[in-house]
């Protein structure tokens, strides 16, 4: 198996994550985060403006103190549900322009490593103490982390890291 690290290239990650039989299973439990370049692509595919795309189909979510867009995914009375772009017959209605996270994070053997790669490259911000604290909290529930994802990798200065984790640095 290929070893994924924080520094693995986007091209390699796309390649490793591309296998998907489009069964739709994962699309019924929520949706993946978009990266900036996904927004114009999806808007173009749907022939609507980016503003309309955001208003009708997307919602902003926060993770590791970073905001990012995701397709809406709600079932009445439940906190999450099928993705707004998922159709039982068609599958993903925006397949050719689907969000980057949907492209790479799926049910293949690399999924867990790719989740961490995505978080580290798009959501965890080493310059934001709150983001680092939330990553530390995430790591508390994990038995392992990909290379480049340890707290000491993110904040090599031990004194600063301790201060951040002790809430001695708020911003
Ligand atoms: S955007 Fe497409 S691939 Fe992603 S969760 Fe929604 S239906 Fe599934
Ligand atoms: S990533 Fe896996 S679960 Fe999701 S649609 Fe593709 S094959 Fe199905």
mmCIF file of C-alpha atoms and ligand atoms in Angstrom:
data_model
loop_
_atom_site.group_PDB
_atom_site.id
_atom_site.type_symbol
_atom_site.label_atom_id
_atom_site.label_comp_id
_atom_site.label_asym_id
_atom_site.label_seq_id
_atom_site.Cartn_x
_atom_site.Cartn_y
_atom_site.Cartn_z
ATOM 1 C CA UNK A 1 0.000 0.000 0.000
ATOM 2 C CA UNK A 2 1.154 3.534 -0.735
ATOM 3 C CA UNK A 3 2.004 5.551 2.335
ATOM 4 C CA UNK A 4 0.119 8.835 2.449
ATOM 5 C CA UNK A 5 1.706 11.770 4.236
ATOM 6 C CA UNK A 6 0.613 15.381 4.659
ATOM 7 C CA UNK A 7 2.948 16.231 1.793
ATOM 8 C CA UNK A 8 1.548 13.703 -0.692
ATOM 9 C CA UNK A 9 0.646 15.569 -3.865
ATOM 10 C CA UNK A 10 -2.922 16.352 -4.910
ATOM 11 C CA UNK A 11 -2.299 14.397 -8.115
ATOM 12 C CA UNK A 12 -1.369 11.224 -6.203
ATOM 13 C CA UNK A 13 -4.315 11.623 -3.856
ATOM 14 C CA UNK A 14 -6.710 12.036 -6.792
ATOM 15 C CA UNK A 15 -5.279 8.893 -8.340
ATOM 16 C CA UNK A 16 -5.562 6.844 -5.133
ATOM 17 C CA UNK A 17 -9.102 8.013 -4.486
ATOM 18 C CA UNK A 18 -10.567 7.708 -7.936
ATOM 19 C CA UNK A 19 -12.062 4.214 -7.656
ATOM 20 C CA UNK A 20 -15.757 4.468 -6.924
ATOM 21 C CA UNK A 21 -18.521 2.208 -8.157
ATOM 22 C CA UNK A 22 -21.041 5.032 -7.583
ATOM 23 C CA UNK A 23 -23.192 2.859 -5.337
ATOM 24 C CA UNK A 24 -24.275 6.039 -3.558
ATOM 25 C CA UNK A 25 -23.990 4.607 -0.090
ATOM 26 C CA UNK A 26 -21.758 7.356 1.276
ATOM 27 C CA UNK A 27 -23.938 10.049 -0.353
ATOM 28 C CA UNK A 28 -26.883 9.107 1.837
ATOM 29 C CA UNK A 29 -25.030 10.038 5.033
ATOM 30 C CA UNK A 30 -23.835 13.522 4.209
ATOM 31 C CA UNK A 31 -21.554 15.173 1.688
ATOM 32 C CA UNK A 32 -17.940 16.121 1.205
ATOM 33 C CA UNK A 33 -16.328 19.527 1.576
ATOM 34 C CA UNK A 34 -15.692 21.620 -1.518
ATOM 35 C CA UNK A 35 -12.434 23.379 -2.182
ATOM 36 C CA UNK A 36 -12.519 26.851 -3.754
ATOM 37 C CA UNK A 37 -12.103 25.672 -7.335
ATOM 38 C CA UNK A 38 -15.158 23.386 -7.054
ATOM 39 C CA UNK A 39 -17.581 26.280 -6.699
ATOM 40 C CA UNK A 40 -17.278 27.735 -10.238
ATOM 41 C CA UNK A 41 -17.206 24.219 -11.731
ATOM 42 C CA UNK A 42 -20.446 23.145 -10.076
ATOM 43 C CA UNK A 43 -22.117 26.488 -10.808
ATOM 44 C CA UNK A 44 -21.145 26.158 -14.472
ATOM 45 C CA UNK A 45 -22.453 22.600 -14.643
ATOM 46 C CA UNK A 46 -25.793 23.637 -13.159
ATOM 47 C CA UNK A 47 -25.829 26.839 -15.249
ATOM 48 C CA UNK A 48 -26.455 29.040 -12.264
ATOM 49 C CA UNK A 49 -24.439 31.772 -10.557
ATOM 50 C CA UNK A 50 -22.080 30.973 -7.705
ATOM 51 C CA UNK A 51 -24.351 33.041 -5.458
ATOM 52 C CA UNK A 52 -27.371 30.946 -6.391
ATOM 53 C CA UNK A 53 -25.396 27.740 -5.962
ATOM 54 C CA UNK A 54 -24.480 28.733 -2.417
ATOM 55 C CA UNK A 55 -27.996 29.838 -1.545
ATOM 56 C CA UNK A 56 -29.847 26.855 -2.978
ATOM 57 C CA UNK A 57 -27.497 23.932 -2.611
ATOM 58 C CA UNK A 58 -24.635 24.638 -0.232
ATOM 59 C CA UNK A 59 -24.064 25.364 3.431
ATOM 60 C CA UNK A 60 -21.011 26.628 5.219
ATOM 61 C CA UNK A 61 -19.631 24.259 7.825
ATOM 62 C CA UNK A 62 -16.864 24.851 10.302
ATOM 63 C CA UNK A 63 -14.213 22.291 11.145
ATOM 64 C CA UNK A 64 -10.907 22.873 12.897
ATOM 65 C CA UNK A 65 -12.003 26.496 13.178
ATOM 66 C CA UNK A 66 -11.991 26.841 9.373
ATOM 67 C CA UNK A 67 -15.097 27.495 7.314
ATOM 68 C CA UNK A 68 -15.735 25.538 4.128
ATOM 69 C CA UNK A 69 -18.706 24.840 1.854
ATOM 70 C CA UNK A 70 -20.517 21.524 1.611
ATOM 71 C CA UNK A 71 -23.631 20.443 -0.269
ATOM 72 C CA UNK A 72 -26.661 20.542 2.010
ATOM 73 C CA UNK A 73 -27.513 17.157 3.436
ATOM 74 C CA UNK A 74 -30.502 17.018 5.696
ATOM 75 C CA UNK A 75 -33.278 14.604 6.465
ATOM 76 C CA UNK A 76 -36.319 16.067 8.238
ATOM 77 C CA UNK A 77 -35.807 15.711 11.978
ATOM 78 C CA UNK A 78 -32.213 14.432 11.635
ATOM 79 C CA UNK A 79 -28.891 16.274 11.867
ATOM 80 C CA UNK A 80 -27.686 14.792 8.582
ATOM 81 C CA UNK A 81 -29.051 12.831 5.653
ATOM 82 C CA UNK A 82 -28.780 12.337 1.898
ATOM 83 C CA UNK A 83 -26.741 14.874 -0.033
ATOM 84 C CA UNK A 84 -28.864 17.378 -1.938
ATOM 85 C CA UNK A 85 -27.180 16.247 -5.173
ATOM 86 C CA UNK A 86 -27.880 12.567 -4.632
ATOM 87 C CA UNK A 87 -30.578 10.872 -6.659
ATOM 88 C CA UNK A 88 -31.474 7.219 -6.089
ATOM 89 C CA UNK A 89 -31.673 6.487 -9.812
ATOM 90 C CA UNK A 90 -29.005 8.782 -11.234
ATOM 91 C CA UNK A 91 -26.519 8.740 -8.364
ATOM 92 C CA UNK A 92 -24.537 11.950 -8.011
ATOM 93 C CA UNK A 93 -26.208 14.586 -10.174
ATOM 94 C CA UNK A 94 -22.998 16.617 -10.356
ATOM 95 C CA UNK A 95 -20.629 13.684 -10.733
ATOM 96 C CA UNK A 96 -18.263 15.310 -13.233
ATOM 97 C CA UNK A 97 -17.872 18.374 -11.019
ATOM 98 C CA UNK A 98 -18.388 16.809 -7.603
ATOM 99 C CA UNK A 99 -16.622 18.271 -4.539
ATOM 100 C CA UNK A 100 -12.954 17.484 -4.078
ATOM 101 C CA UNK A 101 -13.555 15.650 -0.818
ATOM 102 C CA UNK A 102 -16.148 13.437 -2.505
ATOM 103 C CA UNK A 103 -13.545 12.618 -5.161
ATOM 104 C CA UNK A 104 -10.859 11.442 -2.824
ATOM 105 C CA UNK A 105 -12.471 10.290 0.378
ATOM 106 C CA UNK A 106 -14.439 7.218 -0.192
ATOM 107 C CA UNK A 107 -14.699 3.626 0.844
ATOM 108 C CA UNK A 108 -11.339 2.485 -0.534
ATOM 109 C CA UNK A 109 -8.509 1.205 1.707
ATOM 110 C CA UNK A 110 -6.894 4.652 1.790
ATOM 111 C CA UNK A 111 -9.983 6.408 3.080
ATOM 112 C CA UNK A 112 -8.812 6.963 6.642
ATOM 113 C CA UNK A 113 -5.412 8.261 5.562
ATOM 114 C CA UNK A 114 -7.027 10.494 2.960
ATOM 115 C CA UNK A 115 -9.420 11.971 5.488
ATOM 116 C CA UNK A 116 -6.448 13.064 7.549
ATOM 117 C CA UNK A 117 -4.606 14.310 4.454
ATOM 118 C CA UNK A 118 -7.627 16.418 3.503
ATOM 119 C CA UNK A 119 -8.080 17.856 6.985
ATOM 120 C CA UNK A 120 -4.380 18.704 7.284
ATOM 121 C CA UNK A 121 -4.128 20.322 3.866
ATOM 122 C CA UNK A 122 -7.437 22.193 3.742
ATOM 123 C CA UNK A 123 -8.863 22.697 7.220
ATOM 124 C CA UNK A 124 -6.202 22.549 9.934
ATOM 125 C CA UNK A 125 -4.393 25.881 10.149
ATOM 126 C CA UNK A 126 -1.092 25.754 12.088
ATOM 127 C CA UNK A 127 -1.163 29.555 12.367
ATOM 128 C CA UNK A 128 -4.477 29.493 14.189
ATOM 129 C CA UNK A 129 -4.168 28.339 17.826
ATOM 130 C CA UNK A 130 -7.835 27.294 17.995
ATOM 131 C CA UNK A 131 -7.425 25.188 14.870
ATOM 132 C CA UNK A 132 -4.381 23.487 16.440
ATOM 133 C CA UNK A 133 -6.321 22.829 19.662
ATOM 134 C CA UNK A 134 -9.179 21.250 17.737
ATOM 135 C CA UNK A 135 -6.718 19.084 15.827
ATOM 136 C CA UNK A 136 -5.162 18.039 19.178
ATOM 137 C CA UNK A 137 -8.602 17.056 20.374
ATOM 138 C CA UNK A 138 -9.226 15.052 17.178
ATOM 139 C CA UNK A 139 -5.899 13.244 17.665
ATOM 140 C CA UNK A 140 -6.905 12.261 21.205
ATOM 141 C CA UNK A 141 -9.402 9.883 19.655
ATOM 142 C CA UNK A 142 -7.023 8.443 17.060
ATOM 143 C CA UNK A 143 -4.500 5.651 17.393
ATOM 144 C CA UNK A 144 -2.327 7.009 14.608
ATOM 145 C CA UNK A 145 -1.827 10.009 12.384
ATOM 146 C CA UNK A 146 -0.246 10.328 8.960
ATOM 147 C CA UNK A 147 3.306 11.652 8.711
ATOM 148 C CA UNK A 148 3.327 15.423 8.982
ATOM 149 C CA UNK A 149 0.196 15.505 11.116
ATOM 150 C CA UNK A 150 1.659 15.362 14.609
ATOM 151 C CA UNK A 151 1.246 18.464 16.731
ATOM 152 C CA UNK A 152 5.028 18.846 16.797
ATOM 153 C CA UNK A 153 4.999 18.909 12.989
ATOM 154 C CA UNK A 154 2.397 21.653 12.945
ATOM 155 C CA UNK A 155 3.971 23.731 15.700
ATOM 156 C CA UNK A 156 7.658 22.769 16.035
ATOM 157 C CA UNK A 157 8.289 25.367 18.757
ATOM 158 C CA UNK A 158 7.600 23.317 21.912
ATOM 159 C CA UNK A 159 7.021 26.347 24.151
ATOM 160 C CA UNK A 160 4.514 27.849 21.733
ATOM 161 C CA UNK A 161 2.746 24.515 21.334
ATOM 162 C CA UNK A 162 2.407 24.132 25.105
ATOM 163 C CA UNK A 163 1.079 27.688 25.385
ATOM 164 C CA UNK A 164 -1.450 27.028 22.625
ATOM 165 C CA UNK A 165 -2.668 23.814 24.260
ATOM 166 C CA UNK A 166 -2.869 25.529 27.671
ATOM 167 C CA UNK A 167 -4.947 28.338 26.153
ATOM 168 C CA UNK A 168 -2.096 30.762 26.848
ATOM 169 C CA UNK A 169 -2.376 31.915 23.215
ATOM 170 C CA UNK A 170 -5.892 32.580 22.065
ATOM 171 C CA UNK A 171 -5.320 34.043 18.605
HETATM 172 S S1 LIG B 1 -21.829 15.750 -4.169
HETATM 173 FE FE1 LIG B 1 -22.235 13.847 -5.246
HETATM 174 S S2 LIG B 1 -20.600 12.451 -4.574
HETATM 175 FE FE2 LIG B 1 -20.676 14.130 -3.123
HETATM 176 S S3 LIG B 1 -22.027 13.405 -1.487
HETATM 177 FE FE3 LIG B 1 -23.265 14.577 -2.930
HETATM 178 S S4 LIG B 1 -24.123 13.066 -4.319
HETATM 179 FE FE4 LIG B 1 -22.389 12.103 -3.268
HETATM 180 S S1 LIG B 2 -17.171 6.010 -2.505
HETATM 181 FE FE1 LIG B 2 -17.749 3.919 -2.050
HETATM 182 S S2 LIG B 2 -19.628 4.107 -0.822
HETATM 183 FE FE2 LIG B 2 -19.312 6.059 -1.858
HETATM 184 S S3 LIG B 2 -20.466 5.926 -3.783
HETATM 185 FE FE3 LIG B 2 -18.367 5.268 -4.249
HETATM 186 S S4 LIG B 2 -18.371 3.060 -4.016
HETATM 187 FE FE4 LIG B 2 -20.202 3.837 -2.995
#
